[in-house]
Each structure stands twice: as C-alpha cells, then as structure tokens.
XYZ file of C-alpha atoms in Angstrom:
504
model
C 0.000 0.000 0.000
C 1.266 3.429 -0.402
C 2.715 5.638 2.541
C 0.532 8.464 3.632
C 3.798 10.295 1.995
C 3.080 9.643 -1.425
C -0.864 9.668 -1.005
C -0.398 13.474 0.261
C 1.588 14.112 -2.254
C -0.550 12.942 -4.839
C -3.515 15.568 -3.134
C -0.946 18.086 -3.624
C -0.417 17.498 -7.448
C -3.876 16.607 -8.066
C -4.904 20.086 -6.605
C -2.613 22.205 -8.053
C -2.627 20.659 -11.707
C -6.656 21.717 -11.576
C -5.919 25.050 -11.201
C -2.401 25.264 -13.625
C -3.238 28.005 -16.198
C -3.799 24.970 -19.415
C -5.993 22.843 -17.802
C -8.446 25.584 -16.137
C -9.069 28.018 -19.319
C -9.487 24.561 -21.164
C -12.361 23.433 -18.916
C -13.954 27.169 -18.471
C -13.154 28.458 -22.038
C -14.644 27.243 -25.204
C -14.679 29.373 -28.832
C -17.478 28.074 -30.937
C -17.159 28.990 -34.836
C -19.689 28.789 -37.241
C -21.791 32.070 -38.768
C -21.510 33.730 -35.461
C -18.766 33.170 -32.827
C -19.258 32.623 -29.701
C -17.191 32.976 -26.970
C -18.199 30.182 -24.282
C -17.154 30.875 -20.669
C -18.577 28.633 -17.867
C -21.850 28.187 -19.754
C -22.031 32.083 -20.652
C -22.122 32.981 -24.333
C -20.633 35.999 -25.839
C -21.173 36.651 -29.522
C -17.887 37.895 -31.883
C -19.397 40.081 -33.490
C -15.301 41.863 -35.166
C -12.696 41.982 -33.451
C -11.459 40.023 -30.205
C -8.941 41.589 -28.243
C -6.628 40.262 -25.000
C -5.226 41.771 -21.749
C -3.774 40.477 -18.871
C -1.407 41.067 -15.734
C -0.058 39.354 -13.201
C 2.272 36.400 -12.222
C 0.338 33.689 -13.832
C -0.950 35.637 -16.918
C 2.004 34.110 -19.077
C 0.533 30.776 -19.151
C -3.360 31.876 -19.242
C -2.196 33.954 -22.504
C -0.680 31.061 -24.041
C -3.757 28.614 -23.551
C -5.957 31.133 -24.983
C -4.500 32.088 -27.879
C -4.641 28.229 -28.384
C -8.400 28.201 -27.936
C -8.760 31.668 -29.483
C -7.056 30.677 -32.641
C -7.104 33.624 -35.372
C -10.192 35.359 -33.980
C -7.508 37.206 -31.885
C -6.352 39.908 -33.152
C -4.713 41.462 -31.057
C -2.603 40.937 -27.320
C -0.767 42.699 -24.964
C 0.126 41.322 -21.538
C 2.073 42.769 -18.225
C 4.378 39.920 -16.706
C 6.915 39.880 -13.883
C 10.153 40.659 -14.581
C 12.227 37.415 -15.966
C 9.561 35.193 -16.015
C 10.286 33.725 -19.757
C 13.529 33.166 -18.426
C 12.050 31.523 -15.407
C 9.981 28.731 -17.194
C 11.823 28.581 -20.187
C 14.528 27.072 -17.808
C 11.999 24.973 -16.040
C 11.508 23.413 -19.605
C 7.899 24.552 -19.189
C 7.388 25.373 -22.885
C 3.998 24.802 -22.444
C 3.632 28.247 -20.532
C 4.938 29.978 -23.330
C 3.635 32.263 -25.899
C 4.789 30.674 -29.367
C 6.264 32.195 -32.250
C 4.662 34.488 -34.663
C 2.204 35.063 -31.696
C -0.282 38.134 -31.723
C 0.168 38.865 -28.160
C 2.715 41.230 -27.676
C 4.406 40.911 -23.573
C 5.656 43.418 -21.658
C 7.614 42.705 -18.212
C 8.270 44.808 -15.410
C 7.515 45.492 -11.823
C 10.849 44.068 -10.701
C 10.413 42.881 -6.903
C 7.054 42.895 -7.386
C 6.920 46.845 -6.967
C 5.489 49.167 -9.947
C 8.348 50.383 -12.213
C 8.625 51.868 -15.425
C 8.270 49.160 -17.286
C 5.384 48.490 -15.824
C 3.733 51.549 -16.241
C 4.974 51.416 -19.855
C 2.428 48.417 -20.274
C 0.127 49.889 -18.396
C -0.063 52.729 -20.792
C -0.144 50.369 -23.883
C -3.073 48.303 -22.435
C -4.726 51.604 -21.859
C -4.236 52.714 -25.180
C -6.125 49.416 -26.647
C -8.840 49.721 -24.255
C -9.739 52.781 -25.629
C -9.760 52.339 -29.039
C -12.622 50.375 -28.972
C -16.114 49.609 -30.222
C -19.704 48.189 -29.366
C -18.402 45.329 -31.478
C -15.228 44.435 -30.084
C -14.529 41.777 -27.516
C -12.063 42.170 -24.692
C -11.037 39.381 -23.035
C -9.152 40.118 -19.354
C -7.075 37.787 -17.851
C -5.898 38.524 -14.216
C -3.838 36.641 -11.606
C -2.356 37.345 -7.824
C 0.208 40.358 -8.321
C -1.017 42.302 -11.190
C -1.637 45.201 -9.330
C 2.315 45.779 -9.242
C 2.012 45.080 -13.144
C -1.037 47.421 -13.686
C 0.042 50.736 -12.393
C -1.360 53.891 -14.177
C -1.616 57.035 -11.874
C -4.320 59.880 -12.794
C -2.368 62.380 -14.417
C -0.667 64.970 -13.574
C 0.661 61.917 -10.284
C 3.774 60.629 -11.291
C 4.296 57.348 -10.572
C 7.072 57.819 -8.030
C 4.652 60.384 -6.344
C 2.090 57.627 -5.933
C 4.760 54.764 -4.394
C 6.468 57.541 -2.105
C 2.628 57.957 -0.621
C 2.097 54.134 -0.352
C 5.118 53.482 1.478
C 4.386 56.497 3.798
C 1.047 55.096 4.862
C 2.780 51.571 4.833
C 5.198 52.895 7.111
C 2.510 54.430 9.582
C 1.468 51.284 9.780
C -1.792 51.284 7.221
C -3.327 47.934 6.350
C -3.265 46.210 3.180
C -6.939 47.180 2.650
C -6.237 50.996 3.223
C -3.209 51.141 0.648
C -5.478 49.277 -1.668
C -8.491 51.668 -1.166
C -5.677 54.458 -1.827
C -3.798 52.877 -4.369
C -7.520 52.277 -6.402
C -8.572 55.847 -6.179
C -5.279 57.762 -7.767
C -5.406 55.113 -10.136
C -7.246 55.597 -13.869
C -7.208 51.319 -14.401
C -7.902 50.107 -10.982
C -11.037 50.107 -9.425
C -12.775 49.257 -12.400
C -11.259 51.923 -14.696
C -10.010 49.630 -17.163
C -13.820 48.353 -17.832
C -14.964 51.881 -17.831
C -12.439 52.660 -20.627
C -13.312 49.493 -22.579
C -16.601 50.632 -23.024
C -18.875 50.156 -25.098
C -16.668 46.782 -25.902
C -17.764 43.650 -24.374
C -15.975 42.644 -21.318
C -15.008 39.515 -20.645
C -12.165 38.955 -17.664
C -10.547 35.094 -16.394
C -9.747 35.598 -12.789
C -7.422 33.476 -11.093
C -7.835 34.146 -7.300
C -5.109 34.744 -5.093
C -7.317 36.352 -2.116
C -9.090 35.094 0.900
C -12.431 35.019 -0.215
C -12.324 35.761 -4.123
C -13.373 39.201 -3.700
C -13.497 40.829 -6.997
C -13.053 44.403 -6.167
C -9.831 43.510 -4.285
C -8.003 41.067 -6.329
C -5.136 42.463 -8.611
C -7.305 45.954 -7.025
C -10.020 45.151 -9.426
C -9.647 47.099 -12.489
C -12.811 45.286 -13.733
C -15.135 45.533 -10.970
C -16.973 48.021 -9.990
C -14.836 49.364 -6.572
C -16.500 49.212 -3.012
C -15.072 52.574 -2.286
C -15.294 56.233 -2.881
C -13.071 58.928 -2.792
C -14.342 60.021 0.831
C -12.567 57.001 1.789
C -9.569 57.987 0.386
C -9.611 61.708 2.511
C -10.617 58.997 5.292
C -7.584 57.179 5.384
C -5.045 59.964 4.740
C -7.023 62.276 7.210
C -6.209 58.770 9.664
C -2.187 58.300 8.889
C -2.058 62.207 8.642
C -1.040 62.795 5.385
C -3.952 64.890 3.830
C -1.819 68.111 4.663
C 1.752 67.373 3.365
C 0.367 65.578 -0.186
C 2.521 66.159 -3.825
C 0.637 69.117 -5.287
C -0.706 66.333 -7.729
C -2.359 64.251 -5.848
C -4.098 67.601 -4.046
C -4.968 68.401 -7.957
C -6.819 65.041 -8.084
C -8.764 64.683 -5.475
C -10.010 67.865 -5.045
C -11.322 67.367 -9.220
C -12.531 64.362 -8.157
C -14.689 65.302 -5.280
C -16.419 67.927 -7.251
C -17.119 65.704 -9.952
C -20.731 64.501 -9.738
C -20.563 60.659 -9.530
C -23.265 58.863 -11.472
C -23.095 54.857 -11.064
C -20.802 54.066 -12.908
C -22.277 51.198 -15.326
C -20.816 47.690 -16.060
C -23.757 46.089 -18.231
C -20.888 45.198 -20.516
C -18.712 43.618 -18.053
C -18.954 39.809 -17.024
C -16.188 38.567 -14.303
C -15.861 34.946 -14.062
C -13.148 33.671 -11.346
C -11.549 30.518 -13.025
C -9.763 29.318 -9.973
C -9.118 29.824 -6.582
C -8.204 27.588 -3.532
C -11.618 26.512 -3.596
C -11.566 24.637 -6.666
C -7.958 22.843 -6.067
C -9.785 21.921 -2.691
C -12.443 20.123 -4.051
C -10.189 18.622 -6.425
C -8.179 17.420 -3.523
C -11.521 15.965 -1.873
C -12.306 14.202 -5.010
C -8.524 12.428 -4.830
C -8.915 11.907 -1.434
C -12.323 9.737 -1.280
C -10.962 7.689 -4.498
C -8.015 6.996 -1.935
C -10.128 5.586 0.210
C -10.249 8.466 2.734
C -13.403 9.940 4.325
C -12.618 13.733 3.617
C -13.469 16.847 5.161
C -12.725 20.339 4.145
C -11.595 22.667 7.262
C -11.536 26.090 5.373
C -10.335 27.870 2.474
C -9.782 31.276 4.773
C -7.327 29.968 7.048
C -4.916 33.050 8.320
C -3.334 34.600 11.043
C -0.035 33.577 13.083
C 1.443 30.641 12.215
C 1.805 29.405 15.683
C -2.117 29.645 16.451
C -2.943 28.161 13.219
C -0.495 25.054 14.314
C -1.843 24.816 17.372
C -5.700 24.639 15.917
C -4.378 22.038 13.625
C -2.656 19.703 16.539
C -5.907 19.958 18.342
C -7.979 18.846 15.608
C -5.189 15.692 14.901
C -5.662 14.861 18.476
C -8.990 15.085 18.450
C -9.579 12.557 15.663
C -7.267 10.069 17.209
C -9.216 10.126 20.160
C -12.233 9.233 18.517
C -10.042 6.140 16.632
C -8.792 5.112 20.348
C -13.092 5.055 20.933
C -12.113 7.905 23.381
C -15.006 10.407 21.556
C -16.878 11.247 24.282
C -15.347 11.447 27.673
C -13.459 14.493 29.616
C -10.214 14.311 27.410
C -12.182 15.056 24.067
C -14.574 17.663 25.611
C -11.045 19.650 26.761
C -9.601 19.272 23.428
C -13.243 20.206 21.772
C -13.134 23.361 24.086
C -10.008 24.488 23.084
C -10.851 24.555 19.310
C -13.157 26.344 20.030
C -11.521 29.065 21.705
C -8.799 29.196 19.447
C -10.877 29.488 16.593
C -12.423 32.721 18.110
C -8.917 34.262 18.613
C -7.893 33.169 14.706
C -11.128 34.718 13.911
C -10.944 32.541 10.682
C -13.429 33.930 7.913
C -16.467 31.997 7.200
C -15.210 29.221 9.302
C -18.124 27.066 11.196
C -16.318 25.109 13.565
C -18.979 23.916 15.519
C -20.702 22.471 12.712
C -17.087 20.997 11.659
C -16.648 19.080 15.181
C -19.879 17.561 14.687
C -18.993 16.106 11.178
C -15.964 14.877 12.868
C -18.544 13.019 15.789
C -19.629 10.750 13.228
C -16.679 9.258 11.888
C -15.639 5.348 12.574
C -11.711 4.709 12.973
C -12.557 1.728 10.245
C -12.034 4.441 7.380
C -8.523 7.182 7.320
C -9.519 10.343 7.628
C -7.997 13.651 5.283
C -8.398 17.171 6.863
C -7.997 19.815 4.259
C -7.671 23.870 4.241
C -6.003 26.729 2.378
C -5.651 30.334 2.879
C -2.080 31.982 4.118
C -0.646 32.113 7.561
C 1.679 34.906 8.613
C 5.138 34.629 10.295
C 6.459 37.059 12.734
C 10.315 36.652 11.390
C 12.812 36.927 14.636
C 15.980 35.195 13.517
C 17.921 34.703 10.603
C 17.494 31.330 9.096
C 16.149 30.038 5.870
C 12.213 29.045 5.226
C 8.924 30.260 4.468
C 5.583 30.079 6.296
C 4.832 26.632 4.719
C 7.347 24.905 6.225
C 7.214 26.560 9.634
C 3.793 25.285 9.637
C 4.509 21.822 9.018
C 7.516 21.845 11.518
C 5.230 23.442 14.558
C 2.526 21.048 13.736
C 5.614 17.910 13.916
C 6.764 19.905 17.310
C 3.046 19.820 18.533
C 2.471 16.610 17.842
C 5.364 15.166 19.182
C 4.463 16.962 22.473
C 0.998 16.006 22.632
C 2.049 12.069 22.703
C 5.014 12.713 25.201
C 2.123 13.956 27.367
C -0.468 11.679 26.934
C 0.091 7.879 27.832
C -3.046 6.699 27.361
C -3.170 5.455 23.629
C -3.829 8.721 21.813
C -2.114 9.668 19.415
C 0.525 6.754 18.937
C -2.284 4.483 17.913
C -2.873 6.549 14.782
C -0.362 7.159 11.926
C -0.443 10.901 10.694
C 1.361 13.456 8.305
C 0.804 16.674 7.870
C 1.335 18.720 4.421
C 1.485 22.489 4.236
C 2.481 24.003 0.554
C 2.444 27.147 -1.322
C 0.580 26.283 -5.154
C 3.190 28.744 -7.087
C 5.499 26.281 -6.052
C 7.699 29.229 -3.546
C 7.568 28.831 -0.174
C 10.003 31.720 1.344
C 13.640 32.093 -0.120
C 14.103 28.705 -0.654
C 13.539 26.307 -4.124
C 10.715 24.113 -1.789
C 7.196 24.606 -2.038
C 6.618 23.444 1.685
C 7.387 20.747 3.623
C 5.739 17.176 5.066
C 6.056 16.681 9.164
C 5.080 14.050 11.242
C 5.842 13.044 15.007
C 8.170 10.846 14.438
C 10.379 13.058 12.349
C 11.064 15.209 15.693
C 11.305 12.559 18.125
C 14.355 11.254 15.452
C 15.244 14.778 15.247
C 15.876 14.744 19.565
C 17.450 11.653 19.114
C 20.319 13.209 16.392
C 20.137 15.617 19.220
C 18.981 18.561 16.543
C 16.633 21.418 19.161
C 13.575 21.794 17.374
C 12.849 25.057 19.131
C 16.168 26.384 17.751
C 15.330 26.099 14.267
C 12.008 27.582 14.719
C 13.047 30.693 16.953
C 15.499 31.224 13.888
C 12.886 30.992 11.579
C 15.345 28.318 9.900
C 12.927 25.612 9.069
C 14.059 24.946 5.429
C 17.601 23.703 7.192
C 16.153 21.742 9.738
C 14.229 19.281 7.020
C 17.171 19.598 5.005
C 19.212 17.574 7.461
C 16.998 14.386 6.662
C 17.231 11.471 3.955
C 18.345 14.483 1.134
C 15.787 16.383 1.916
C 12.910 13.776 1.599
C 10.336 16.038 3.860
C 10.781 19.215 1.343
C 7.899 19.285 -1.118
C 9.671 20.583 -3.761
C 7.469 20.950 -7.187
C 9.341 23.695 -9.202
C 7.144 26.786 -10.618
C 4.040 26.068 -11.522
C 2.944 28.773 -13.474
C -0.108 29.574 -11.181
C -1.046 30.911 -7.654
C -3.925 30.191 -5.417
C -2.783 30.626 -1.788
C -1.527 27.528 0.034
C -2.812 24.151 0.576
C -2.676 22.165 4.140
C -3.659 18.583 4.563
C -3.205 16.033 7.213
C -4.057 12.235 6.914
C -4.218 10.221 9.906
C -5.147 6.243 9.994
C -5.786 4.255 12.938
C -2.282 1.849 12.847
C-alpha cells in the first residue's frame, strides 16, 4: 500500500494541476465557430461580433495567454500582456514550454515590476493596455485575464501623479502602519485602471475577464485591485484614510490636484452592463479537487476552510488539536473528559484566529460521526503569517509543518493513554506557485516521528524555529525527503494544508 507520503503528495499534485493556467481556461473556455462566434465561458455565451482583443497582468498571466490564444485561434487579433520581470527566463529554464507564448504570436508581452513593486516598465504596459482599451467599439470583444500580483504590473496614476509620487505615498502610509486594505483603497482611487477603470475605458466593448484568485475570499473588487469591478469605495474614503495616517496636509501638489477634481465631480453609477467577471480558480476549486482524490483513496474527507490566516503558531496549534482530536475518537475515546477539553479548546482558538467563514462547531460535529474503520484527510487553504525573529532560511509553509511535527510530538510525550501513537499521521502544508520563502521548496511534510528522530540526532527543534530556519532543519533528513519541492508552476492560489491520519 502506499505511505501516507506519497498519497499526500498525490492531493498536492492533483490540486494544483486543476488550477495550472492549461488545464483551467481549457475546462472554463470554449470558442465556438460557425456564422456567429461565440465565446463560451462557464456556460455564458458571448457573440464575436469583429474583433477580439486580450489583456492580462499578473504572475500567472504568461501561461493563461498562451492557452488562450490556443483556444482563441485567429479570432484574436490582437494581445498585450504585463508579466513579472524574468519570467520567460524563469519557465523557459523549467523546460515549461507549455507556458509559453509561441512564435509568430499576436500577443505582444511586456515585463516589469521588478520585486514585485510598480516600475517603469510596468507603467509602460500599463499605458499600452490603456491605449487598446480605448480604441474600442460596441463590437469588439475584450477578453481580461488577471492573476495574484497584477496590481504591481497594472500601475497607471491619474495624471498629472507621477508614478514615483504615488509609491512615495504608499510606502508612507505603509510605514505608519496602514493595512493592506487601506493602501489598496488608496492605491484604487489615484489610479485611472484600478477600481474598475479599465472596464470603464473598454466601453462600449464587451468585457469579458478570467480571474485566477489569489485572495481570501475571491473578492473581486480587491483582487489584482479590481480594475474590472466596480470598486467598493469612494473617494471620501480615500480623505478617510489619509485624514487617519495624517497625510492629507503634506500631499505632492498632484495628488491635491486630483482629489479635489474628483470630489467635485458629480458621480453617477458608474455602469458595467458590458462587463462579465468569471473567477476561473481559486483555492476553492484545487480543494475540491483534492476531496475528489482523497475519497478515491479511500479516505473519508473533510474540508476545514479555504480562509485559514493569522499567526502561524495559532494556526499550528488549531491544527494539533484537531489531529488529536480525531485520534481520540479512533482510540473510541469520543466522548469522555479528554475530548470535551480538546473540543473546548478549538473552540476558543478558533475565536482568537477569527478565521473567515469558518463554522467550527458544525465541523466538530462532522468529525462526531466518523468510525476509525475508514482514514480520515483534513484539508484547508488560505495563508498564515510569520512574525520573522531570527535569521534562518524558510517560508511560512514549512514553519507550519515543523510546529505542527513539534506539537504533535508533544501532545504524545504527554499523553500515555493510547492517543495519538495508535494513529499514523502526516501533515502537508504548501504554497501552489510552487515558492515557499527564499528557498527552491514549495513546503514541507512533518510528522511526530520526524522530531522525536530529530531529539534523538540531538537537533533542538525550538532552535530552528526561533530562527525561523525551518528549510535547514528538514534539510538535514534522507536528502531532503520532507521538502515538497514541485518547481514553478505557473499559477497561484494561496496555500494548501492537509493532514491524513489512519488508525495503525
């Protein structure tokens, strides 16, 4: 039979390969010929009635392009794309040819925002996709495709801001501690593409855009800052947040210029009748994929969350309650005073993560009715955050996996009666761009026994993770056989975490 190693690992591929660029404009994109095109998207038909046009930004916009163009064939006329910095390079060297735009192709890419910050280059395709937004007709077709990161790739200040003006604002609020959500809201409103400003300028053209979600959620408005979605804010919230990090009274005359024209103009709704967003995949979708895997394994499945955030530590700790909990229930220890303490601490830990969406109550009474005659697989996604203290090499992915192994591995120290060395368990945690940190793994696998050899090599756990050195702690075992290490893969939908446990 195969290991719970390879079975996780096979989740992992199955999930990600649903959501790599080919496969998912394949299943969601269809061009029908015949007297009148039609575009097909998820069951939605749009008519070609001339010309079909393409835009996209964002880290895994390469690859979307290049299945599209496939499926597009010559009904597209014309491309342009924003792309980070060296990523031709990047998979051309990963032999991922596949990704690539071929010869003689009619989409024409531009790459920039270096670091992932807005540059010059970017800007310069900014301006070109502008340009071929609008110059065109009722009868055109515009087909969007966005990723996670093409807000660095998209930026296009109101004139007269100059795009250093704009960044030097952004990192002052940054630096006065603003949220994500405030520099967005900012970021949207000196912005003529963001905040749906690239539909607006497409119209009357039909808009079509492929979303590939790299946010919490899939909220339209937010992701890549939503230049084709009509934006939750207004300028008021703009003054708001300045007024807040007190800036409003030391702003570049150009920004003052702005907002003060864009106060007094009058704003009618804005209308996007000729806009259609369709979100192609998220974490949602490799999820379910994952599920599907899972049950053909064998497994009875359950899906946690696709919100999980906050500290890594806390989400660790939520995850080595949950193990615990389901070996009780294998040991027939389901109801009695240990599980009700273990039950009780989920749920208090689950108020402090304050984990969108999530329904934990309802989850730990899915969990009541399972029989230890079946293995069970606990999947989530979202993105947990690490406080970094010390020096070492990792990413968030792999700290996870490590605290859950050092969890673990205290829980049975502490517990003699048969919980949970009667079960077998791993534990995966992986990023789906295939980066996890500074290092060429994706995220790691942990399980208990990987720290109790650890202690017995005499290797401190708690050293590695107060340096934040995770990556060189799994590095020290059979060449690296607990890094997941999968290469680029072209697309980006938060991070995967799933744990398999069987009764041994």
């Amino acid at each position: 039979s195969m290991s719970l190693r390879e079975h996780v690992l096979s989740l992992f591929c199955s999930a990600v390969g649903t959501v790599r660029p080919a496969p998912m404009l394949k299943r969601a994109v269809k061009l029908q010929g015949g007297g009148c095109p039609q575009l097909l998207v998820k069951g939605q038909a749009f008519p070609v009635k001339r010309d079909l046009y393409l835009v996209g930004f964002g880290k895994a916009v390469l690859g979307m392009a290049a299945a599209a163009e496939e499926i597009l064939g010559d009904h597209l006329v014309r491309g342009i794309i924003n792309v980070p910095l060296g990523i031709q390079e990047s998979l051309q060297r990963a032999g991922m040819q596949e990704m690539l735009l071929k010869p003689r192709s009619k989409i024409q890419i531009i790459e920039g925002a270096k670091n992932n910050l807005p540059d010059a280059e970017a800007l310069k395709g900014a301006v070109a996709i502008q340009e071929l937004a609008k110059g065109l007709t009722a009868d055109d077709l515009l087909l969007v495709l966005i990723s996670g990161g093409g807000s660095a790739l998209l930026p296009a200040p109101i004139p007269p801001i100059l795009l250093e003006e704009k960044e030097k604002l952004t990192k002052a609020l940054a630096s006065r501690g603003a949220t994500i959500q405030e520099l967005n809201i900012v970021r949207k409103t000196l912005s003529l593409l963001k905040g749906g400003g690239l539909a607006q300028l497409a119209y009357p053209a039909q808009v079509v855009s492929l979303i590939l979600s790299d946010v919490i959620g899939d909220p339209l408005d937010i992701i890549a800052s939503g230049p084709t979605a009509a934006s939750s804010h207004s300028i008021q919230d703009c003054i708001q947040i300045l007024t807040k990090y007190d800036l409003l009274h030391n702003l570049p005359k150009s920004v003052e210029t702005v907002l003060s024209l864009s106060s007094t103009k009058p704003t009618a709704p804005e209308d996007y009748s000729h806009v259609c967003n369709i979100i192609i995949g998220s974490n949602t979708l490799a999820l379910d994929e994952a599920k599907c895997q899972a049950e053909g394994l064998g497994y009875t499945t359950l899906i946690l969350s696709t919100a999980i955030c906050g500290e890594v530590g806390c989400v660790a700790t939520l995850y080595c309650q949950l193990i615990r909990l389901v070996c009780l229930g294998f040991s027939g220890l389901r109801d009695g005073p240990l599980s009700d303490e273990v039950r009780g601490n989920l749920l208090q830990l689950a108020a402090e993560l304050e984990i969108p969406g999530l329904n934990l109550a309802e989850f730990l009474q899915a969990l009541r009715g399972l029989g230890p005659e079946r293995p069970v697989c606990i999947l989530a996604g979202g993105e947990t955050t690490v406080q970094l203290q010390g020096t070492g090499k990792g990413g968030r992915n792999q700290e996870l996996a490590l605290r859950v192994g050092l969890g673990l591995h205290r829980a049975q120290a502490m517990e003699t009666s048969s919980c949970p060395g009667s079960c077998e368990i791993i534990f995966l945690s992986g990023g789906t761009d295939g980066q996890d940190g500074p290092t060429e793994a994706a995220g790691a696998f942990c399980s208990p026994e990987l720290v109790n050899e650890a202690l017995q090599e005499g290797l401190n756990v708690e050293a590695f993770l107060s340096n934040n050195d995770s990556y060189t702690f799994f590095s020290q075992f059979q060449g690296g056989h607990h890094l997941l290490v999968t290469g680029l893969t072209g697309t980006n939908v938060m991070d995967i975490h799933a744990i398999l446990i069987r009764a041994m």
